[in-house]
CSV table of C-alpha atoms in Angstrom, one decimal:
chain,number,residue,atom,x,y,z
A,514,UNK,CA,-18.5,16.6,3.8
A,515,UNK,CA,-15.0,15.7,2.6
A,516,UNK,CA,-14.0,12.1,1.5
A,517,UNK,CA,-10.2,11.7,1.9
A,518,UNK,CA,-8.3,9.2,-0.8
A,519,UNK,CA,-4.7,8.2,1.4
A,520,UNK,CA,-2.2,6.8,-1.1
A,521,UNK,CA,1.4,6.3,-0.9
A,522,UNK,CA,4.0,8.4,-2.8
A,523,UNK,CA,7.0,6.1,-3.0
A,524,UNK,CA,7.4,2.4,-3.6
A,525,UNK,CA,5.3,1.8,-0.4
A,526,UNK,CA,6.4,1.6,3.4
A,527,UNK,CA,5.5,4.9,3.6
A,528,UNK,CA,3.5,4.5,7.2
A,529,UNK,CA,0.0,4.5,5.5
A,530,UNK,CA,-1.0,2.5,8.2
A,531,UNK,CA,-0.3,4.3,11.1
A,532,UNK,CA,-2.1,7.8,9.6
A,533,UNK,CA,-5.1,6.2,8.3
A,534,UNK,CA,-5.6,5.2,11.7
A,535,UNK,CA,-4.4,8.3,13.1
A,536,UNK,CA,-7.3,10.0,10.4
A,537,UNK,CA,-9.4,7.2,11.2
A,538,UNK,CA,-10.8,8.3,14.4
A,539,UNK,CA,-12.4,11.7,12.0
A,540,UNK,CA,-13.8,9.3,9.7
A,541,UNK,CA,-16.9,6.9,9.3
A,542,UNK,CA,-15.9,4.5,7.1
A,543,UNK,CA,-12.9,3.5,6.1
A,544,UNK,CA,-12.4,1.7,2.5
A,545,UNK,CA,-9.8,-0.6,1.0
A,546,UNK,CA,-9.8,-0.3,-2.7
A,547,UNK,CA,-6.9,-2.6,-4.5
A,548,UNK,CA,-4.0,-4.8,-3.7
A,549,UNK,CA,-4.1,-7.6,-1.6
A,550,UNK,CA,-2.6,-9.5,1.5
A,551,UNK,CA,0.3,-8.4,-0.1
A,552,UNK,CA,0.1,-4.7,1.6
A,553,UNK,CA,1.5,-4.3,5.2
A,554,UNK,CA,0.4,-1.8,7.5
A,555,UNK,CA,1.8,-1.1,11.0
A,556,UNK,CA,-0.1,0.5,13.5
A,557,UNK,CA,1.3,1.1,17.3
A,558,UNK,CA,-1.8,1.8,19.8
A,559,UNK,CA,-1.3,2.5,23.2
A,560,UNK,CA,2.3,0.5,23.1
A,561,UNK,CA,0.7,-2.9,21.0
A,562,UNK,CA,1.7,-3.4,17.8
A,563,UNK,CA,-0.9,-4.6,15.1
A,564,UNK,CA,0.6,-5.7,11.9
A,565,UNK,CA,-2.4,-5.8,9.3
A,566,UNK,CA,-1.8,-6.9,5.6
A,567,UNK,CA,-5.8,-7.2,4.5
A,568,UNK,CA,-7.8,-5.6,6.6
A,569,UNK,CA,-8.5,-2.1,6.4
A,570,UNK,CA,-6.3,0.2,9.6
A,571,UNK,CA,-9.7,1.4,10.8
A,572,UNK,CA,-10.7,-1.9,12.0
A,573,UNK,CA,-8.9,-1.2,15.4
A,574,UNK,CA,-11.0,1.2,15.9
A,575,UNK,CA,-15.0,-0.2,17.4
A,576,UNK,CA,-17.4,2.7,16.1
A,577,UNK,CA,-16.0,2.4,12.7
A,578,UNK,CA,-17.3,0.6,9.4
A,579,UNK,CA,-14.8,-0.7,7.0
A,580,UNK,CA,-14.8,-1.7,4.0
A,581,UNK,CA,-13.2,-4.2,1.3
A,582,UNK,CA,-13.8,-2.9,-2.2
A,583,UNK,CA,-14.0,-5.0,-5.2
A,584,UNK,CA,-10.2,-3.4,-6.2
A,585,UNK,CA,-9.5,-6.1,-4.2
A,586,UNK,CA,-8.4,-9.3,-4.5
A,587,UNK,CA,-9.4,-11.9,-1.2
A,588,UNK,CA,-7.4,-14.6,0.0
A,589,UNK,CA,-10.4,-15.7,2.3
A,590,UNK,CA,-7.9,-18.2,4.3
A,591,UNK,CA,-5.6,-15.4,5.2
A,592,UNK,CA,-8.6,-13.0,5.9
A,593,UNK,CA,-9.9,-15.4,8.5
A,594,UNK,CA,-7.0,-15.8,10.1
A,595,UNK,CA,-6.1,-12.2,10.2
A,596,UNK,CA,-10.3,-11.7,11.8
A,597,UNK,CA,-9.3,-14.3,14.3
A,598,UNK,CA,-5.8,-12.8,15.0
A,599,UNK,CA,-7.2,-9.5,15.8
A,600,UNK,CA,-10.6,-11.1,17.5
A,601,UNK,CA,-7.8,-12.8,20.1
A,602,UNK,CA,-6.4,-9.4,21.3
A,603,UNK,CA,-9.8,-8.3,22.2
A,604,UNK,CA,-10.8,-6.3,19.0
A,605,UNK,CA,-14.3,-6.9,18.1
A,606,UNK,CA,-15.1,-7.6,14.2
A,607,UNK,CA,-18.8,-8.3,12.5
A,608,UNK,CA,-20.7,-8.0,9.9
A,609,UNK,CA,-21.9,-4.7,11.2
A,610,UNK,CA,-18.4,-3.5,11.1
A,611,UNK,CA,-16.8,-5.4,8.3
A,612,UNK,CA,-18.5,-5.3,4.7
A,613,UNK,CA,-16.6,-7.1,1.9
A,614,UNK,CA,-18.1,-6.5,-1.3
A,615,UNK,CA,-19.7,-9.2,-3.3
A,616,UNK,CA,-17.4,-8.9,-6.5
A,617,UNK,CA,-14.6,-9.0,-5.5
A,618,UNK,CA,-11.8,-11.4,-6.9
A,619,UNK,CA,-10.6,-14.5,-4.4
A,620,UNK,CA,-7.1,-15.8,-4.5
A,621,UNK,CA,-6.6,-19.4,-4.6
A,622,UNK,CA,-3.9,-22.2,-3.3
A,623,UNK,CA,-2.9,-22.6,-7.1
A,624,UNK,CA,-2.5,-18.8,-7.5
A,625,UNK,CA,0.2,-18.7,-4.9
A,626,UNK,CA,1.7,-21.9,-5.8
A,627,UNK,CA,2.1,-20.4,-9.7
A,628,UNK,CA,3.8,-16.9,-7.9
A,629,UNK,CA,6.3,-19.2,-6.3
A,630,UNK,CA,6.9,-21.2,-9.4
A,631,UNK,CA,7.6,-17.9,-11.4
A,632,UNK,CA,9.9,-16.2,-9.0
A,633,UNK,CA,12.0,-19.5,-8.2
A,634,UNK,CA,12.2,-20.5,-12.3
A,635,UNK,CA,13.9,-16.8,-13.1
A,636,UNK,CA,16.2,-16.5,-10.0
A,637,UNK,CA,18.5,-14.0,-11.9
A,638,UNK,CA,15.4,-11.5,-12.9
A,639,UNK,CA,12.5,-11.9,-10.2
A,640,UNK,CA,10.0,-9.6,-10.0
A,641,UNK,CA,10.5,-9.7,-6.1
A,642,UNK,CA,7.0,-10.5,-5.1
A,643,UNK,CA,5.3,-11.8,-2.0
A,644,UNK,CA,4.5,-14.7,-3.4
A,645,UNK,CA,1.1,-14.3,-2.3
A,646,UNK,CA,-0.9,-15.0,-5.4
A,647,UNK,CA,-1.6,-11.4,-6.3
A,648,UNK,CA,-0.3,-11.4,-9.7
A,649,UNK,CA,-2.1,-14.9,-10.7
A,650,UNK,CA,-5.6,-13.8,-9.2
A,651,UNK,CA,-5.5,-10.2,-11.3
A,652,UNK,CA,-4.5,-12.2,-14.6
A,653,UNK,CA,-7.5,-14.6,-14.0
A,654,UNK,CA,-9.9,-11.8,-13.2
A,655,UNK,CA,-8.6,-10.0,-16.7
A,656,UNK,CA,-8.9,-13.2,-18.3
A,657,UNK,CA,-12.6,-13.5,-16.8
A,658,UNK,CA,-12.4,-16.5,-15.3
A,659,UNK,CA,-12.2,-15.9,-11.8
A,660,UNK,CA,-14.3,-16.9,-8.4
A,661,UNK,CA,-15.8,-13.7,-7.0
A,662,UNK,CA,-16.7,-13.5,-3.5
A,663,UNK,CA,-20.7,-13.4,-4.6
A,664,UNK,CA,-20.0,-16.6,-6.5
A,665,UNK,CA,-19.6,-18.7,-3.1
A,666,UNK,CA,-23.6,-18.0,-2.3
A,667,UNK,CA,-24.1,-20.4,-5.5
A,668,UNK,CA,-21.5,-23.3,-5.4
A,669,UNK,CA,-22.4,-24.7,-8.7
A,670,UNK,CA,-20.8,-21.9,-10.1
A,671,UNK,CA,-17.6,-22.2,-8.0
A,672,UNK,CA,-16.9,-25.6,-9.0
A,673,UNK,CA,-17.6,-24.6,-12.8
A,674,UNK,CA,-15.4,-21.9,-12.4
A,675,UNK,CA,-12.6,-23.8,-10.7
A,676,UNK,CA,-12.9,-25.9,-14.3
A,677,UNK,CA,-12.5,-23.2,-15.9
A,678,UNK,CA,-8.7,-21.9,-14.1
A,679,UNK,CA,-8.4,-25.2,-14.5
A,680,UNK,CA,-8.4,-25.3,-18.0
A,681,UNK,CA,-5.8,-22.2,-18.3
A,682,UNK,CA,-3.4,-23.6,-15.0
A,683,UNK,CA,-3.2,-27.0,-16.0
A,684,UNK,CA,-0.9,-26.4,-19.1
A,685,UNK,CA,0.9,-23.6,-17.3
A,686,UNK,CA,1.4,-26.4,-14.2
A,687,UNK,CA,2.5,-29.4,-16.8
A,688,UNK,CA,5.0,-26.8,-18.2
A,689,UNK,CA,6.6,-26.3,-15.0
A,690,UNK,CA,6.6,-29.9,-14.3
A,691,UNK,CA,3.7,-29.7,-11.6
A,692,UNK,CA,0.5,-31.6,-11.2
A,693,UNK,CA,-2.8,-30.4,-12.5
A,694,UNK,CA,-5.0,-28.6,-10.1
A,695,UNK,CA,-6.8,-31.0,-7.4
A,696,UNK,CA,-10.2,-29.2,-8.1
A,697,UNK,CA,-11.8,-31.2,-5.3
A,698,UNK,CA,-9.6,-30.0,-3.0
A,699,UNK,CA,-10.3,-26.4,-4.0
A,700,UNK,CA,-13.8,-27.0,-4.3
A,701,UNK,CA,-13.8,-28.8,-0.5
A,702,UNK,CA,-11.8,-25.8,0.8
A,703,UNK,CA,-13.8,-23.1,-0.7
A,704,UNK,CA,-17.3,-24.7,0.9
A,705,UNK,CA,-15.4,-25.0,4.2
A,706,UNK,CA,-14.7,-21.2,4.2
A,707,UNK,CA,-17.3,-20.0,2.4
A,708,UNK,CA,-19.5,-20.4,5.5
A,709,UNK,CA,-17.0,-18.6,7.8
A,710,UNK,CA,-17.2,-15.4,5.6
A,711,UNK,CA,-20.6,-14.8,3.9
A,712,UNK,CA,-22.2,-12.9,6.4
A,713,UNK,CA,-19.6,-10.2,5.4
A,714,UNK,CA,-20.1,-10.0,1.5
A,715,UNK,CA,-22.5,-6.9,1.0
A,716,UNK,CA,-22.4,-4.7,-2.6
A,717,UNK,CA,-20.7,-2.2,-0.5
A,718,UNK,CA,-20.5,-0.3,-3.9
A,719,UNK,CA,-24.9,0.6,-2.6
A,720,UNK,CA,-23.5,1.2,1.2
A,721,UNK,CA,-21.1,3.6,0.1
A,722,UNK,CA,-24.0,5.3,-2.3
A,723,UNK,CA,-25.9,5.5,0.8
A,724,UNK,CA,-23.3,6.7,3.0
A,725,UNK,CA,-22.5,9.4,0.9
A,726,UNK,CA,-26.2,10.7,0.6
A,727,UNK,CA,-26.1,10.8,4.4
A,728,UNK,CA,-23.2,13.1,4.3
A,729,UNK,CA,-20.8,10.8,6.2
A,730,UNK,CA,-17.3,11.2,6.0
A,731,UNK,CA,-15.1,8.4,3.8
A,732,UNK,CA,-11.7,7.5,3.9
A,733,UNK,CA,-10.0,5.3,1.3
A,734,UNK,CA,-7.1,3.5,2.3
A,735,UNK,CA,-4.4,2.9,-0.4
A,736,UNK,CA,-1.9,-0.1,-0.6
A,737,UNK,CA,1.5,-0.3,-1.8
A,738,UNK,CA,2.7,3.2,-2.8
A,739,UNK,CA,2.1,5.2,-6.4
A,740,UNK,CA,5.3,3.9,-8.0
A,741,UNK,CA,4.4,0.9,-8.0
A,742,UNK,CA,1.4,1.1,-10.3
A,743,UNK,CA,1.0,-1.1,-13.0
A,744,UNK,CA,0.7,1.4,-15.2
A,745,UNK,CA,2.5,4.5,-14.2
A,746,UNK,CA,5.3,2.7,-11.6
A,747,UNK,CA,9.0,1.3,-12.4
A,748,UNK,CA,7.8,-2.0,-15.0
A,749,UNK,CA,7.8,-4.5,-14.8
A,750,UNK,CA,8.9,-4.2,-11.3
A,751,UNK,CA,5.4,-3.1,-9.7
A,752,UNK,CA,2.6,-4.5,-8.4
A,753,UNK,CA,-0.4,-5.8,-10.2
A,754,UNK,CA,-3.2,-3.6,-9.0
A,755,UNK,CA,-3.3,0.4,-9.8
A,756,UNK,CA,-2.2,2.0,-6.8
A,757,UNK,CA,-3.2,5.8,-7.7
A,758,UNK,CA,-5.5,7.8,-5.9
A,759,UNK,CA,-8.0,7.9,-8.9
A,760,UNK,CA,-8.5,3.8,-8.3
A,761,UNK,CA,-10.4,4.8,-5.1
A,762,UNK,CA,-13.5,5.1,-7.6
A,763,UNK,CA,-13.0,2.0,-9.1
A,764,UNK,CA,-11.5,-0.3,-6.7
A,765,UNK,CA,-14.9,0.9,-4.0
A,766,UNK,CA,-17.8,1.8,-7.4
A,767,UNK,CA,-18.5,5.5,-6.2
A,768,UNK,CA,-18.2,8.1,-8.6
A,769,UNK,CA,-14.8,10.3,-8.8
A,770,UNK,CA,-16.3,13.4,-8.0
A,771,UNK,CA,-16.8,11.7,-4.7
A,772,UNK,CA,-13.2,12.4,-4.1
A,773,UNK,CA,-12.2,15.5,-2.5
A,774,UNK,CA,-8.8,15.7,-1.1
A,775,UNK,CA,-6.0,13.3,-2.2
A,776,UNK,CA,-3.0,12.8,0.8
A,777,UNK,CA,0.8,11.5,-0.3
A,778,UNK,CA,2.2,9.7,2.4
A,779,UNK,CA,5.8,10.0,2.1
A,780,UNK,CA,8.6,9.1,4.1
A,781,UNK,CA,11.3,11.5,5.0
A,782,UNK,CA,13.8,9.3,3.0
A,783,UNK,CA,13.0,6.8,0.7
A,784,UNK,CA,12.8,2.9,1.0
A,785,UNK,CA,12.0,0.3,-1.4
A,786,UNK,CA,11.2,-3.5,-1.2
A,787,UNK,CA,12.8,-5.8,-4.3
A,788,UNK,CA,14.0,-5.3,-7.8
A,789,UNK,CA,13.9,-2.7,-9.4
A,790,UNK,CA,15.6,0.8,-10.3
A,791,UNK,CA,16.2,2.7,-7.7
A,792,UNK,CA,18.5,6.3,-8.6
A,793,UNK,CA,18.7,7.7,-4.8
A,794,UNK,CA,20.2,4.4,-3.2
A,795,UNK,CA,22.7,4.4,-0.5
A,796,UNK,CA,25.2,1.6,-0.3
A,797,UNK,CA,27.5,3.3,2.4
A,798,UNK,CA,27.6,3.5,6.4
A,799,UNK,CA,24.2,6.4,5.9
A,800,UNK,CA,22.5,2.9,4.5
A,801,UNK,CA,23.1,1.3,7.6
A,802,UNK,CA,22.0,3.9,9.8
A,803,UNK,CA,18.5,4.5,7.9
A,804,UNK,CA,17.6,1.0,8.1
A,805,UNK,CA,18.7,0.3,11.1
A,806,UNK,CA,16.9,3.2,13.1
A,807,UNK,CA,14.2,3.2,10.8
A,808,UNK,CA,13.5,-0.7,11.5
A,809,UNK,CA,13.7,-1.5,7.9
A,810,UNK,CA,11.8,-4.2,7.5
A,811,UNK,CA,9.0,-5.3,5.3
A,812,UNK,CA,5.7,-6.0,7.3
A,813,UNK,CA,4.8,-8.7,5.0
A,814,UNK,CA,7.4,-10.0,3.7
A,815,UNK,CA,10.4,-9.9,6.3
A,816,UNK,CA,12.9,-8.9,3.7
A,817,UNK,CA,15.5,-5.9,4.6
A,818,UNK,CA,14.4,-2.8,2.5
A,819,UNK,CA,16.6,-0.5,0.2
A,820,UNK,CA,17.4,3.0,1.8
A,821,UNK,CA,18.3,5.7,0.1
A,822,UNK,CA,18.0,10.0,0.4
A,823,UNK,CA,14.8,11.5,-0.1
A,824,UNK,CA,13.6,11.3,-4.1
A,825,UNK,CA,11.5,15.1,-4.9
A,826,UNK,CA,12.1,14.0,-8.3
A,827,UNK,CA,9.8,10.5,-8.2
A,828,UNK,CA,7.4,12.4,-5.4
A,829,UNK,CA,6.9,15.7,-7.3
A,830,UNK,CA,5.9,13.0,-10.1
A,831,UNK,CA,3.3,11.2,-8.2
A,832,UNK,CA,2.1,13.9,-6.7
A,833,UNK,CA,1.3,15.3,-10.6
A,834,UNK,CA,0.0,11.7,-11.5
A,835,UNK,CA,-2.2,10.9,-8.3
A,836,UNK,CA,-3.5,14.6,-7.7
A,837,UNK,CA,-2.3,14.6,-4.3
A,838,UNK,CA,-3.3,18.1,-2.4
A,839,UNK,CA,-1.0,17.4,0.5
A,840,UNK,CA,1.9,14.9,2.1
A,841,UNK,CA,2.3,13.2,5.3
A,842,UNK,CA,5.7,13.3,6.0
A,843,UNK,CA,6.7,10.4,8.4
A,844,UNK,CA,9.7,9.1,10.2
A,845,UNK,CA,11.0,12.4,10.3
A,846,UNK,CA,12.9,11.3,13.5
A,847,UNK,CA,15.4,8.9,11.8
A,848,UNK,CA,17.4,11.6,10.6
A,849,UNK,CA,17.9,12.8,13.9
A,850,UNK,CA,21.5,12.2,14.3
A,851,UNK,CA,22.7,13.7,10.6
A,852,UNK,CA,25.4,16.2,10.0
A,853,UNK,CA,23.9,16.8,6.3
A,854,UNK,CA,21.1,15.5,5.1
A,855,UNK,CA,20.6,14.9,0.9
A,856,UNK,CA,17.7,15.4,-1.2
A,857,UNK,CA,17.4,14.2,-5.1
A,858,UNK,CA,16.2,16.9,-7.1
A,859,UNK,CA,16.8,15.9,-10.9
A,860,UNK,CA,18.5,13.5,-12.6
A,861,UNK,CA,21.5,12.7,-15.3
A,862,UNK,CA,22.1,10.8,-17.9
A,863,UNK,CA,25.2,11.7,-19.6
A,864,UNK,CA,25.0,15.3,-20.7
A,865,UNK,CA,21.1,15.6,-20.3
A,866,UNK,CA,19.3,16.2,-17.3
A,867,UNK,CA,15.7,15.3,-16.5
A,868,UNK,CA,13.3,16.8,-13.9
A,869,UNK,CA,10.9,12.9,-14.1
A,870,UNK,CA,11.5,9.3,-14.0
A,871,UNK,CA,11.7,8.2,-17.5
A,872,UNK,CA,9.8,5.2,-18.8
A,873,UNK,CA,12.5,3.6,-21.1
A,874,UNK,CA,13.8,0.6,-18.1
A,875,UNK,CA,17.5,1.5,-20.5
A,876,UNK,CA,17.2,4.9,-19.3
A,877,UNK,CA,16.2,3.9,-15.6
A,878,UNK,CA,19.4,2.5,-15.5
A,879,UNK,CA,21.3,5.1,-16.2
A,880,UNK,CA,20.1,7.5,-13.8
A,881,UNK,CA,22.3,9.9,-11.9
A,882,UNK,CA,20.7,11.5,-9.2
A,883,UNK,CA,21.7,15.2,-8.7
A,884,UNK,CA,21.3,15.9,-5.3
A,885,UNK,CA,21.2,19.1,-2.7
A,886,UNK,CA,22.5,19.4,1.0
A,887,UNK,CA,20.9,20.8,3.9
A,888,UNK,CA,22.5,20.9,7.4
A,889,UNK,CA,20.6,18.2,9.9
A,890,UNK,CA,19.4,19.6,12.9
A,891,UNK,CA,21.5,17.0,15.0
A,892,UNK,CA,18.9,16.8,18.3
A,893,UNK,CA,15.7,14.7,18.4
A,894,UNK,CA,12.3,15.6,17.5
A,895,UNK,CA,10.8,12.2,18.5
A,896,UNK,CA,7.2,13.0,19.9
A,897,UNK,CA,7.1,16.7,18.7
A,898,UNK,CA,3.6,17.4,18.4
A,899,UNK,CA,3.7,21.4,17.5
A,900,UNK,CA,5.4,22.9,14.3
A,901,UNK,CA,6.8,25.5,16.3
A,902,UNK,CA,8.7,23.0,18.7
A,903,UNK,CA,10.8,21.6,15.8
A,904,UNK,CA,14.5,23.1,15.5
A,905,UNK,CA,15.0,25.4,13.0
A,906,UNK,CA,17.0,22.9,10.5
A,907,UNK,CA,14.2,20.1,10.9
A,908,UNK,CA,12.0,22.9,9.5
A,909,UNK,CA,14.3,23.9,6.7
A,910,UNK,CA,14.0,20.7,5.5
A,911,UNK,CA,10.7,20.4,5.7
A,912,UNK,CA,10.1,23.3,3.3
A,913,UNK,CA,12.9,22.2,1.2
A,914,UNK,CA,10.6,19.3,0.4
A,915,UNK,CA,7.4,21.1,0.2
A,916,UNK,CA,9.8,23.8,-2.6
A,917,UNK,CA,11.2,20.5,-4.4
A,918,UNK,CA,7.8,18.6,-5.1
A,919,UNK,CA,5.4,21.2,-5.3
A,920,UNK,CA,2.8,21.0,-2.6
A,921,UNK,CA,2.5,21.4,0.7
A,922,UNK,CA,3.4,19.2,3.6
A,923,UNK,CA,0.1,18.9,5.8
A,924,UNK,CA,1.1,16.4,8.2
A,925,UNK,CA,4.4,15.5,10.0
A,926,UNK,CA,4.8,12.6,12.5
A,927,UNK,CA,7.3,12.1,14.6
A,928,UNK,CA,7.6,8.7,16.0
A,929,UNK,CA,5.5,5.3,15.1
A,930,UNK,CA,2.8,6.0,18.1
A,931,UNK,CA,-0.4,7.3,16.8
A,932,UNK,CA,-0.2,11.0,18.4
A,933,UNK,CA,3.2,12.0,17.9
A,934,UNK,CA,1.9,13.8,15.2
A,935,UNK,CA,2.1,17.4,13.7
A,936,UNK,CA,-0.7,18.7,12.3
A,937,UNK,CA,-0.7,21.9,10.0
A,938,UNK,CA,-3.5,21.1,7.7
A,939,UNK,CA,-6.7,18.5,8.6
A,940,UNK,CA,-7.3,16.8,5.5
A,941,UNK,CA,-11.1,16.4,6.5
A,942,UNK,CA,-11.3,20.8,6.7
């Protein structure tokens, strides 16, 4: 048995989507374990194009459980319309194969309302967030004041703890010049879906026990990517949730030791949504290329990403933080058509040179990124499925990588559809 944790090893974007379905079809289970609605995964199937932001990639597939871990925090609006979304294109979704555990956090109208507030009162120095309510429903659930998704089973509780946001939104809310909470409203809401979605809570935390006494095989499906963790990404600019592999035991409640192989995926450049540094950016006609032929955009949020050359400096660090064992490299076709092709592989700051991504947002700044060529292999690999069949350059670079960051590359794909994918190490082996 081998339980595979699939995180992302960038600032997200990284096609996550596409190869946990791809490693879906080896697995039983498949488990979200942190983040929110505000993740956006992209899978292509047979020429339809499923855009999922809560629901875990597996869900496309019928013989499969999956699983919302209490990592999570639920808008349960959004994750009713996304069920219903996916129920119209034929793709069957029950309790039998959708569990949401019964602790996890639920976002609310006011937690959204209070992201927009944030972002639109500091224009000049915006965190760049979806405006989705992430942030707000993770402070409430550290301040212990939150709904959980059990709590709906008892709505005495709910409208108790709706007094009790109350209490701490209300000032925030007067402060802004907005109203105080309508706590009816809420409270009317939350009853109305509360009977839509409580045949899915389960303490998934107990299925997952079981599943792993009956040898089955588990794969935990990361959102955002590793350097955008609250505690070891680019801060402030990050996301509220810990987005390393080692959340997979927190985020679901199975032991670590129930973890056997981690997978980076990383894309063959590097991408990045919002604020924030950035050391490898392009700002010349090679930005306009990567983003237009790598479709650029964020799932989620619509907004153009940042392109730049592929970072081994920020990977090699993830990969040291997160305990990855192996990288998917995707989109390896977008740099098809380069005469030379760049790779960061330290850094600058005046004199000194670093081989990691400092801390110190002064020194972030300041980065230089040091970078190395490599000749591009000019012809297209787009739907390569055999090592072998790649041109010699494609494969230089490849190993370039794999020498830069530290660790081998296990998995290349070559286009967005599910099998135009190289395979030179099964994760679940």
């Amino acid at each position: 048995m081998v339980n595979v944790v699939v995180v992302g090893s960038q600032w997200g974007d990284e096609g996550k989507g596409k190869l946990v379905d791809w490693l879906s079809d080896q697995a039983d289970i498949i488990v979200r374990f942190q983040g929110g609605h505000n993740a956006g995964h992209t899978l292509v199937i047979d020429d339809i194009t499923y855009k999922l932001s809560l629901l875990p990639s597996g869900i496309v597939r019928s013989d499969k459980l999956c699983i919302i871990g209490n990592g999570v925090v639920l808008d349960p609006w959004k994750l009713i319309e996304e069920i219903n979304s996916l129920k119209s294109r034929g793709i069957s979704i029950t309790p039998e194969n959708l569990k949401i555990s019964d602790n996890a956090i639920l976002i609310l109208p006011f937690h959204k309302e209070l992201d927009a507030i944030r972002e639109d009162s500091n224009s000049k120095n915006n965190l760049g967030t979806t405006r989705r309510g992430i942030g707000p429903a993770y402070e409430d659930k550290v301040g212990r004041r939150s709904i959980r998704l059990g709590d709906l089973k008892d709505l005495e509780i709910v409208k108790n703890r709706i007094n009790l946001m109350a209490l701490h939104h209300d000032p925030l809310r007067s402060y802004f010049g907005k109203p105080p909470i309508d706590k009816e409203s809420i409270y009317r809401e939350l009853i109305n879906v509360s009977s839509k979605i409580k045949d899915y809570i389960s303490p998934v935390w107990q299925e997952l026990h079981n599943s792993i006494k009956q040898r089955k095989k588990i794969l935990f499906e990361g959102a955002q990517g590793a350097l955008l963790d609250l505690d070891h990404g680019t801060y402030p600019y990050v996301t509220s949730s810990n987005t390393l592999a080692g959340y997979a035991s927190i985020g679901s409640g199975i032991g670590p030791h129930n973890l056997n192989y981690v997978l980076g995926i990383t894309k063959a450049y590097t991408t990045r949504v919002g604020s924030g540094p950035f050391p490898s950016e392009l700002f010349d006609k090679n930005f306009d290329y990567l983003a237009k032929k790598g479709n650029e955009i964020g799932t989620v949020t619509g907004r153009p990403r940042r392109c730049g050359w592929f970072d081994a400096v920020l990977v090699r660090q993830v990969t040291q933080l997160s305990g990855i064992q192996g990288l998917a490299l995707t989109k390896l076709d977008v740099l098809d058509d380069f005469d030379e092709i760049k790779v960061c592989v330290k850094y600058k700051i005046g004199s000194k040179f670093l081989d990691y991504m400092p801390n110190s947002i002064s020194e972030q700044s300041k980065l230089e990124p040091i970078y190395t060529s490599v000749k591009g292999w000019r012809e297209s690999v787009r739907g390569i499925k055999k090592w072998d069949h790649l041109p010699k350059a494609a494969k230089e670079y490849v190993q370039l990588l794999e020498e830069e960051v530290g660790t081998s590359i296990d998995i290349i794909t070559t286009s967005p559809e599910r099998d135009d994918t190289i395979l030179k190490k099964n994760p679940f082996d």
